[in-house]
PDB file of C-alpha atoms in Angstrom:
ATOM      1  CA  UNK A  12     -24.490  -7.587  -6.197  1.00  0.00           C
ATOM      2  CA  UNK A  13     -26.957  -4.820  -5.642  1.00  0.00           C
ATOM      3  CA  UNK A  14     -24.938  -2.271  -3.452  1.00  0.00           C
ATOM      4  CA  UNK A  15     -21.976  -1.358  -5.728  1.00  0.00           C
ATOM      5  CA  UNK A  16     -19.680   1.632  -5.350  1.00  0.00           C
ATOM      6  CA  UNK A  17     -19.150   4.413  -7.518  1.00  0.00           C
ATOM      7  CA  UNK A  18     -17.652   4.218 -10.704  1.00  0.00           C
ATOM      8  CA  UNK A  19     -14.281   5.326  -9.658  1.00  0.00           C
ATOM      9  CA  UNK A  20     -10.647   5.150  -8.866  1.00  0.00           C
ATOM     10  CA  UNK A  21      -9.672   7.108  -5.985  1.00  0.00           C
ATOM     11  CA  UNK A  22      -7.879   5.968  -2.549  1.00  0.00           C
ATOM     12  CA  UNK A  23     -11.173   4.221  -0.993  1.00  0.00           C
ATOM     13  CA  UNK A  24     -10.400   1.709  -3.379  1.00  0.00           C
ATOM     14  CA  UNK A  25      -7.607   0.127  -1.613  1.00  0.00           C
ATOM     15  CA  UNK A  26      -8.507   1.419   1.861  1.00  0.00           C
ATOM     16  CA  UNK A  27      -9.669  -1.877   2.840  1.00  0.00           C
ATOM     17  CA  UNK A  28      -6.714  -3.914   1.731  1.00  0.00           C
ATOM     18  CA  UNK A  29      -4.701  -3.781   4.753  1.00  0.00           C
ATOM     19  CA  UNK A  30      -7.148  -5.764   7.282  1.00  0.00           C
ATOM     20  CA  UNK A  31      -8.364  -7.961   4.241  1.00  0.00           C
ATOM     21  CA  UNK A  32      -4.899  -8.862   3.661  1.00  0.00           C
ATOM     22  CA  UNK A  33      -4.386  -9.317   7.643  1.00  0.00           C
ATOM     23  CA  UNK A  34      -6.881 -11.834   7.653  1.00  0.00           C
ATOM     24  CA  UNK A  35      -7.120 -13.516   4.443  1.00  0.00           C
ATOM     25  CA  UNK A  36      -3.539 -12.855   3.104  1.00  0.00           C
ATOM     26  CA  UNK A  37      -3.207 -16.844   2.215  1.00  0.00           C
ATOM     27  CA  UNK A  38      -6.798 -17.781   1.187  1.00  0.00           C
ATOM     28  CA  UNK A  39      -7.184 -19.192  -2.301  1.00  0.00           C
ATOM     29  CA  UNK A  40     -10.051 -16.965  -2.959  1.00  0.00           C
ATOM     30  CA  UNK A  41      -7.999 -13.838  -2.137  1.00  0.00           C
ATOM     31  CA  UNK A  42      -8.676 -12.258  -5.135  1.00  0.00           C
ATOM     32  CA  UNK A  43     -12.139 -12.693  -5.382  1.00  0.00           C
ATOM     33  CA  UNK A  44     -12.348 -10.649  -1.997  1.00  0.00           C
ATOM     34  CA  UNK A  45     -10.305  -8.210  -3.297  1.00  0.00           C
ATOM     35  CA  UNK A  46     -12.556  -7.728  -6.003  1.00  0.00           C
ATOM     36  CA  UNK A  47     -15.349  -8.032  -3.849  1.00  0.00           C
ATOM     37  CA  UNK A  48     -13.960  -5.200  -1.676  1.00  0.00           C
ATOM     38  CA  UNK A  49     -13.369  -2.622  -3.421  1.00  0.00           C
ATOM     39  CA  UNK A  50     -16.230  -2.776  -5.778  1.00  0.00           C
ATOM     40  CA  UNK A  51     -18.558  -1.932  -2.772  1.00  0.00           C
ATOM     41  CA  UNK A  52     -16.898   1.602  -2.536  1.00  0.00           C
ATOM     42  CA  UNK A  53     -15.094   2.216  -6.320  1.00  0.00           C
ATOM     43  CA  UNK A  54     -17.075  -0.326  -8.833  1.00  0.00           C
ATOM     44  CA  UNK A  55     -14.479   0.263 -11.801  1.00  0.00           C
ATOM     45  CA  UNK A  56     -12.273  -2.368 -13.400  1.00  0.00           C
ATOM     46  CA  UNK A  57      -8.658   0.066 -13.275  1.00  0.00           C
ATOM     47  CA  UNK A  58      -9.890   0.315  -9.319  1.00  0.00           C
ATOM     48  CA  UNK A  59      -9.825  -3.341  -8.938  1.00  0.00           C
ATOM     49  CA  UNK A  60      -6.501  -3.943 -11.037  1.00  0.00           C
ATOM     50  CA  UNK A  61      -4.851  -1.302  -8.833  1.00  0.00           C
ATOM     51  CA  UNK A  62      -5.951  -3.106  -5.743  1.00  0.00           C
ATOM     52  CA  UNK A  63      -5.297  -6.436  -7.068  1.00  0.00           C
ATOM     53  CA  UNK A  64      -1.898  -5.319  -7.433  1.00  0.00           C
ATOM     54  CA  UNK A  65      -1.981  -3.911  -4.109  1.00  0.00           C
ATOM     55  CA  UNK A  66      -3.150  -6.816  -2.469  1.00  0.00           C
ATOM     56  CA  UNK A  67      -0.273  -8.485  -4.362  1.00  0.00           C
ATOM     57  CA  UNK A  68       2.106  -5.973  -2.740  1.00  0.00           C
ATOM     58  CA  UNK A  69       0.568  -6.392   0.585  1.00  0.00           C
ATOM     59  CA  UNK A  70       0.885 -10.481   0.533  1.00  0.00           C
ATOM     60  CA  UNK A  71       4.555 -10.318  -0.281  1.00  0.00           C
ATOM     61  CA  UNK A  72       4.975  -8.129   2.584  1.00  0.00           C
ATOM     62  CA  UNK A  73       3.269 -10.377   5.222  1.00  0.00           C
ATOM     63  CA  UNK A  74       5.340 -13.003   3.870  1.00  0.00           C
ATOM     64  CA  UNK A  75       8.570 -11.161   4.400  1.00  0.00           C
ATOM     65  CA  UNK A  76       9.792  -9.867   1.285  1.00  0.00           C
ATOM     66  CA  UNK A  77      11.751  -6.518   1.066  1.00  0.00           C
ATOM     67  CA  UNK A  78       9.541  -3.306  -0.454  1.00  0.00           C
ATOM     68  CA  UNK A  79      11.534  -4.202  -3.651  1.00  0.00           C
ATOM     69  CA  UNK A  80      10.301  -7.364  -3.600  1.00  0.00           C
ATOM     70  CA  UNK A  81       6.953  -6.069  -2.815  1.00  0.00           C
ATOM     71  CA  UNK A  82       6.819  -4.257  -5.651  1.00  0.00           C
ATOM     72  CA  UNK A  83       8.110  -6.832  -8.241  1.00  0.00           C
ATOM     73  CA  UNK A  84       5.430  -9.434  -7.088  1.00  0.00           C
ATOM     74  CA  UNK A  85       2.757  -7.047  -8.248  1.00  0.00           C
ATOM     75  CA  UNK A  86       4.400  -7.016 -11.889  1.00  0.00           C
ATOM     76  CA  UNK A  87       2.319  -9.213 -14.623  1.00  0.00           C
ATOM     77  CA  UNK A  88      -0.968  -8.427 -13.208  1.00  0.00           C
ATOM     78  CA  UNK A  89      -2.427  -6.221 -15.474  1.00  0.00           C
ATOM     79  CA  UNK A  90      -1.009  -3.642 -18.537  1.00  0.00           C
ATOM     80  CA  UNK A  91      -2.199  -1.035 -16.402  1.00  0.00           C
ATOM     81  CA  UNK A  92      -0.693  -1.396 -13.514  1.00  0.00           C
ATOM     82  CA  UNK A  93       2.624  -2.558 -14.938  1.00  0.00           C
ATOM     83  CA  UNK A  94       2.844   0.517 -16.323  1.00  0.00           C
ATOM     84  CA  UNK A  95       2.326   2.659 -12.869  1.00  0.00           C
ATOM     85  CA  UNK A  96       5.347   0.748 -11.769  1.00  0.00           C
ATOM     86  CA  UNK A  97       7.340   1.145 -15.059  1.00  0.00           C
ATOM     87  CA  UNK A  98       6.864   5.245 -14.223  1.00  0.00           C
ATOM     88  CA  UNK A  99       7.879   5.029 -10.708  1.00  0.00           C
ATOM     89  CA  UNK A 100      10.817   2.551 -11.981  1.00  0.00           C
ATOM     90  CA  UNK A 101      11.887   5.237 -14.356  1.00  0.00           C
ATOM     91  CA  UNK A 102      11.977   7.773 -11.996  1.00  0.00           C
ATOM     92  CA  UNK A 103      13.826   5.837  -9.539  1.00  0.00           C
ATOM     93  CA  UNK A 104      16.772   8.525  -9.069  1.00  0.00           C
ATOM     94  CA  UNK A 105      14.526  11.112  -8.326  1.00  0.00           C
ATOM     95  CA  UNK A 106      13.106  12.630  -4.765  1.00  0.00           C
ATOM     96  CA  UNK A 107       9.449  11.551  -4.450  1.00  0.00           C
ATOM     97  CA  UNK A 108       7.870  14.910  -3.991  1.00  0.00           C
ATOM     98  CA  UNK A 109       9.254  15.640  -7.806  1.00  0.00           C
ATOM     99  CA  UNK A 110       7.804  12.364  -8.641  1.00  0.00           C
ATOM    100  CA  UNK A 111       4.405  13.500  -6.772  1.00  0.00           C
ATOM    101  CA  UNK A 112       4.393  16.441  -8.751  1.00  0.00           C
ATOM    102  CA  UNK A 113       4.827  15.291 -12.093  1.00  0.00           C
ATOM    103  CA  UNK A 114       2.464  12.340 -11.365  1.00  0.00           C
ATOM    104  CA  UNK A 115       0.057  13.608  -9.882  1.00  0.00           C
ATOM    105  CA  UNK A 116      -0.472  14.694  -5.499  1.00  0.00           C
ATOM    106  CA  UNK A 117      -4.527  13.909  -6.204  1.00  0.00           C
ATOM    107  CA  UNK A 118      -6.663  10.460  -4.536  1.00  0.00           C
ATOM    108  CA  UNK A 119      -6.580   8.645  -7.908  1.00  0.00           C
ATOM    109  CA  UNK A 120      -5.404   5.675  -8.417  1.00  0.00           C
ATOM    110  CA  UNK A 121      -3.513   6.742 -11.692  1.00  0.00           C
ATOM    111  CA  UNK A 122      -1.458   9.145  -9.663  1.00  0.00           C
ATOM    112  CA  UNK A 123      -1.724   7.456  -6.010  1.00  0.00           C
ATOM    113  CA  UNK A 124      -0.434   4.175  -6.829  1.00  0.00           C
ATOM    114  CA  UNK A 125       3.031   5.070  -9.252  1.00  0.00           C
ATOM    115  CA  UNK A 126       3.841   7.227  -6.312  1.00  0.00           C
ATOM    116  CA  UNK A 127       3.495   5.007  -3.790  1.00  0.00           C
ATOM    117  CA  UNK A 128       5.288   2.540  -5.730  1.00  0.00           C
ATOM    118  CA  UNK A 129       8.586   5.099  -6.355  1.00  0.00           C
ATOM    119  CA  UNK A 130       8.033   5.611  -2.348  1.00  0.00           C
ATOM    120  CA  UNK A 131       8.686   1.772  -1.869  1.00  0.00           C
ATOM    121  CA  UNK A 132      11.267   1.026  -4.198  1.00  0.00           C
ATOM    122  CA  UNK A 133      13.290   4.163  -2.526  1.00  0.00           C
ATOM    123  CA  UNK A 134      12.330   2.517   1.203  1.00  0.00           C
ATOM    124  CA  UNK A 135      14.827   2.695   3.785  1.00  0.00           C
ATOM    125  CA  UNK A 136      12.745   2.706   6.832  1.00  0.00           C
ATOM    126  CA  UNK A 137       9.206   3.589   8.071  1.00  0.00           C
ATOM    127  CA  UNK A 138       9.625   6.551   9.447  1.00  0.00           C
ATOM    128  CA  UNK A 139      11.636   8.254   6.649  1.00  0.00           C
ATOM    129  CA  UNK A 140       9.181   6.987   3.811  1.00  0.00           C
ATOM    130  CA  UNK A 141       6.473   7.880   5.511  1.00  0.00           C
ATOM    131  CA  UNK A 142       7.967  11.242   6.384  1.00  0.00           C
ATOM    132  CA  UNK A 143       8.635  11.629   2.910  1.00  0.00           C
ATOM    133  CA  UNK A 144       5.379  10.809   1.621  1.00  0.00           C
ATOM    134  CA  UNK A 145       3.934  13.348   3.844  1.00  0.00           C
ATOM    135  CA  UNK A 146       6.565  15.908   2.056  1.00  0.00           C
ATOM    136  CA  UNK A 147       4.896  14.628  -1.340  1.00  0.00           C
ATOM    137  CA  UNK A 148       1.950  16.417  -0.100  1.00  0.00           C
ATOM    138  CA  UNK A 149      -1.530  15.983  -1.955  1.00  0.00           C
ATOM    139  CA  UNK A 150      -3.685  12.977  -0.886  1.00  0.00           C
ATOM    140  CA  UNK A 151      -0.454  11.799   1.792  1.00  0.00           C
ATOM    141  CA  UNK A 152      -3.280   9.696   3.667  1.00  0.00           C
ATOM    142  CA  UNK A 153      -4.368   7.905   0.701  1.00  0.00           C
ATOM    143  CA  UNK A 154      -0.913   6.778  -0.075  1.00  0.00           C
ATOM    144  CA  UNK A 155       0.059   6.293   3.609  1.00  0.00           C
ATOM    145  CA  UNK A 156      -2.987   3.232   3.432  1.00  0.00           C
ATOM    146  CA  UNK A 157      -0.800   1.208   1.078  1.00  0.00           C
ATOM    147  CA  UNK A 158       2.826   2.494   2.308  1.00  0.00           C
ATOM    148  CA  UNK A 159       2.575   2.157   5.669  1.00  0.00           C
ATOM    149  CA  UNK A 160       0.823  -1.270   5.824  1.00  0.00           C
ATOM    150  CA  UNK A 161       3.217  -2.576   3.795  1.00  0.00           C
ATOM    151  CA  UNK A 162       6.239  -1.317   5.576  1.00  0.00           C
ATOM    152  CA  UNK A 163       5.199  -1.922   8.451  1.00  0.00           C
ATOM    153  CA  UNK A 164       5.140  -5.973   7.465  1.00  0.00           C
ATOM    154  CA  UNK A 165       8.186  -5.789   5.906  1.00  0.00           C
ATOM    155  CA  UNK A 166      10.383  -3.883   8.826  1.00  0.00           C
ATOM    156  CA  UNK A 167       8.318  -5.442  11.650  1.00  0.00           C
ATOM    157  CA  UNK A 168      10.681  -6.263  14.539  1.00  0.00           C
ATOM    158  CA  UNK A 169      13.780  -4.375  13.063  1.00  0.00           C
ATOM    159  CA  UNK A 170      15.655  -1.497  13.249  1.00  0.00           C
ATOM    160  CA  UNK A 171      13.818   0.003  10.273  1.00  0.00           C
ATOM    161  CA  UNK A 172      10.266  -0.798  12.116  1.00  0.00           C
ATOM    162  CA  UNK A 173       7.492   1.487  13.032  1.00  0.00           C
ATOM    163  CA  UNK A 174       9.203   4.145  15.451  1.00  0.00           C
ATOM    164  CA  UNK A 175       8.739   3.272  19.471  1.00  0.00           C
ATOM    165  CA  UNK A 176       8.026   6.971  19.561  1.00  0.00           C
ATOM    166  CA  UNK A 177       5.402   6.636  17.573  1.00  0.00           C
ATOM    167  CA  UNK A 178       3.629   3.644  19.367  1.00  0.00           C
ATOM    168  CA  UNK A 179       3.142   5.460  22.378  1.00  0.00           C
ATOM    169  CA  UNK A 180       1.320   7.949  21.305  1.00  0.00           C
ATOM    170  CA  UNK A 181      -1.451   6.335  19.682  1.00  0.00           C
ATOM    171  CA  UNK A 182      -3.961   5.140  21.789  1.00  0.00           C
ATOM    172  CA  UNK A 183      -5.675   1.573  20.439  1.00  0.00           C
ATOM    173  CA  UNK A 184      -8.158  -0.865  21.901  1.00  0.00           C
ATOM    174  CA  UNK A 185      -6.435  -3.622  23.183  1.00  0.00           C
ATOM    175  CA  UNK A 186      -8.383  -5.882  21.422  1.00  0.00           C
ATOM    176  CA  UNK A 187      -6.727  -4.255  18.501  1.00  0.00           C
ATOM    177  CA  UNK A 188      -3.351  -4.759  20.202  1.00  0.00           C
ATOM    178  CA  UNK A 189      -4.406  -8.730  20.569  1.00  0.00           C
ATOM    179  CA  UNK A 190      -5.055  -8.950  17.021  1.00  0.00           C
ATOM    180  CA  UNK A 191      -1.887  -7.171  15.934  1.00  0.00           C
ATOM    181  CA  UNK A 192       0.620  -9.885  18.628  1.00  0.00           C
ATOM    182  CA  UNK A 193      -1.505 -12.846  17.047  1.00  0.00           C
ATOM    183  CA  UNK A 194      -0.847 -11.590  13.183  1.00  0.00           C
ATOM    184  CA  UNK A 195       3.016 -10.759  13.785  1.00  0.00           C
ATOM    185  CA  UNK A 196       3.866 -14.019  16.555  1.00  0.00           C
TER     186      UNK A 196
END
């Protein structure tokens, strides 16, 4: 490879997870994309273990697990990572904007993914985590890339789903809105 990204390991990293997982959620190669991915915009190994364990996250979703289950499916991946769960699972109890605070409201990786991670494993519908991520404050969009994609799969035709509210007002392509029906029929 000849164009790589930055040696880095803010949000950008995982940006590209959500339609990567969308379409290639149950290839056999799926982490080799991953890789692939993100090391045209973050070419650092703890950038590609967070997004491995994204992607890991983002697969158990499409499949139907709970955010809990989400979570645990990314365990065993790397040290690294395992330990940005362990210090959202510690903190468990505890609102996520304290958890942003101590952790970390910046892009990176090191901070981003633990409290996105707390902001799953305290889930109780899309519109309240993503409300309180927003409260977090700090890099909210960064975190909203891998928390809302991944609630969105998991509460998708429920009470819990994406507010109706919501829907209408965003504005999309319908040939956006085909893709989306043919991913979730």
């Amino acid at each position: 490879m000849s164009n790589l990204g930055a040696d880095d390991t803010q949000n950008p990293a995982i940006s590209k997870l959500p339609p990567l997982l969308a379409v290639h959620h149950n290839d056999k190669n799926l982490n080799q994309l991953v890789e692939s991915a993100v090391r045209v915009t973050n070419n650092n190994d703890a950038a590609v273990a967070y997004a491995l364990a994204s992607a890991a996250i983002l697969k158990a979703a499409l499949s139907g697990k709970t955010p809990i289950e989400c979570v645990h499916s990314a365990k065993g991946l790397s040290d690294l990572t395992d330990e940005a769960i362990k210090l959202a699972e510690e903190r468990i109890l505890k609102p996520s904007s304290e958890v942003a605070t101590e952790l970390g409201m910046h892009c990176g990786l090191e901070a981003s993914f633990p409290v996105t991670v707390h902001l799953l494993l305290n889930a109780t519908s899309y519109e309240a985590s993503i409300r309180e991520n927003i409260l977090c404050g700090g890099d909210n969009c960064g975190r909203a890339i891998l928390l809302g994609a991944t609630l969105a799969a998991c509460y998708q035709g429920t009470e819990q789903d994406i507010p109706r509210s919501w829907e209408l007002k965003v504005s999309l392509p319908k040939s956006l809105l085909a893709c989306q029906r043919l991913l979730f029929e």
